[in-house]
Coordinates of C-alpha atoms in Angstrom, one line a residue:
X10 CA 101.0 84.7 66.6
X11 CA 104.4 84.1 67.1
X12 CA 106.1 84.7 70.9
X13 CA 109.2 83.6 71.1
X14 CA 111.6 85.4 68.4
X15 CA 114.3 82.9 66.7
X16 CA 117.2 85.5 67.0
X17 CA 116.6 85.8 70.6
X18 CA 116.1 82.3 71.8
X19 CA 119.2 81.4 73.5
X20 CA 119.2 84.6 75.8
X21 CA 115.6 83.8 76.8
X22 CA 116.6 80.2 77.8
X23 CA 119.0 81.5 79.6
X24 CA 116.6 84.2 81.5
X25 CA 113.7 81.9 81.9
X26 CA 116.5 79.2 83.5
X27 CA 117.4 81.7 85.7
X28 CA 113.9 83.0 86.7
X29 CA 113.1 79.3 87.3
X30 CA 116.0 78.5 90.1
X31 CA 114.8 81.7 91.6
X32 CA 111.6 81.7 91.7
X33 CA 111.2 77.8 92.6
X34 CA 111.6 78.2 96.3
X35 CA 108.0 80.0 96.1
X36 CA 106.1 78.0 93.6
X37 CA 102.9 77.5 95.1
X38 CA 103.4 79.6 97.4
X39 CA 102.5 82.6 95.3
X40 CA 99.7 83.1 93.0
X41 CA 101.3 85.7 90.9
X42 CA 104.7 83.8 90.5
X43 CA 102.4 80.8 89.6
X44 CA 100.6 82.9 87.4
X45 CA 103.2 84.3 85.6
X46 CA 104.9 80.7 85.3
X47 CA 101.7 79.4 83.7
X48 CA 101.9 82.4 81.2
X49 CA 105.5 80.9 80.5
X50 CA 104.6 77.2 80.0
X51 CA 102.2 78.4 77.7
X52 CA 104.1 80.6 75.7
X53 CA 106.4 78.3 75.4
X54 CA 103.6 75.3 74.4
X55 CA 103.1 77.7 71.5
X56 CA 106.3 78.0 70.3
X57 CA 107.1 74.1 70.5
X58 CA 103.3 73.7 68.4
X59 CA 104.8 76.6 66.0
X60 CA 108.4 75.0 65.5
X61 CA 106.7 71.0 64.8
X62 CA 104.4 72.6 61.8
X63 CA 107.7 74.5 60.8
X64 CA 109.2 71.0 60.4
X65 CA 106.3 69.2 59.2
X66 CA 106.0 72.1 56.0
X67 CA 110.0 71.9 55.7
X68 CA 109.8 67.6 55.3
X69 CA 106.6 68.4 52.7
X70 CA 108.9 70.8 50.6
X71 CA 111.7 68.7 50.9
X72 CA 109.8 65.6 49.8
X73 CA 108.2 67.9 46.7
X74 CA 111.7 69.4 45.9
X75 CA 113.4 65.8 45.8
X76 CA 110.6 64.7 43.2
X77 CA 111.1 67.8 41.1
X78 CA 114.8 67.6 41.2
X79 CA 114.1 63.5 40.0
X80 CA 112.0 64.4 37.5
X81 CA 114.1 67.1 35.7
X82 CA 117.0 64.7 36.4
X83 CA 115.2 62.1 34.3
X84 CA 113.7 64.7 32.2
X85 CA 117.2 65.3 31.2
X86 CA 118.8 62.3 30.6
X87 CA 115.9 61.6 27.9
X88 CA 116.8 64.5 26.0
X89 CA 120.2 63.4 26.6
X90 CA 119.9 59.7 24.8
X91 CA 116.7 61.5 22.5
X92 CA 119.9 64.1 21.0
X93 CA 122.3 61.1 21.1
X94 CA 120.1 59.0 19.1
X95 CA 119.2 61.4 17.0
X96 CA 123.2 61.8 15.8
X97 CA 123.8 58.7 15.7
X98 CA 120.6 57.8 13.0
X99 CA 122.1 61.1 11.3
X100 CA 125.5 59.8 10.9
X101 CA 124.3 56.4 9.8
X102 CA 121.8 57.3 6.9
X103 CA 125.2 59.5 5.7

């Protein structure tokens, strides 16, 4: 399940920056703040697994899209020089 939402990432940076150089002084000090800070690191764990698979999908797609786009390039500069060669016969047997 999905924690972190894209459209709202840079403000929670910029909170959990902020938490951070406040609540550093008592790290360790406090179980709940260490607690809650461990609920963070994982949260954001997830979210940095989540985004890798996101690029990992996105290079497999753009891998299978650059092999279509080949193929119906190729696919048609044969029916180019098959229609070419075709008129050209045509014009010749005239």
């Amino acid at each position: 399940r999905r924690v972190i939402e894209p459209r709202f990432t840079p403000i929670l940076v910029t909170v959990a920056d902020m938490i951070t150089d406040i609540y550093q002084p008592v790290v360790g000090q406090s179980a709940l703040v260490d607690k809650q800070f461990l609920k963070l690191q994982e949260a954001i764990g997830k979210e940095i697994d989540y985004q890798e698979e996101l690029l990992e999908v996105l290079g497999m797609m753009d891998a299978l899209f650059a092999t279509l786009i080949k193929k119906k390039a190729s696919s048609l500069e044969e029916n180019k020089s098959n229609g070419l060669t075709k008129t050209v016969e045509q014009d010749m047997s005239h």
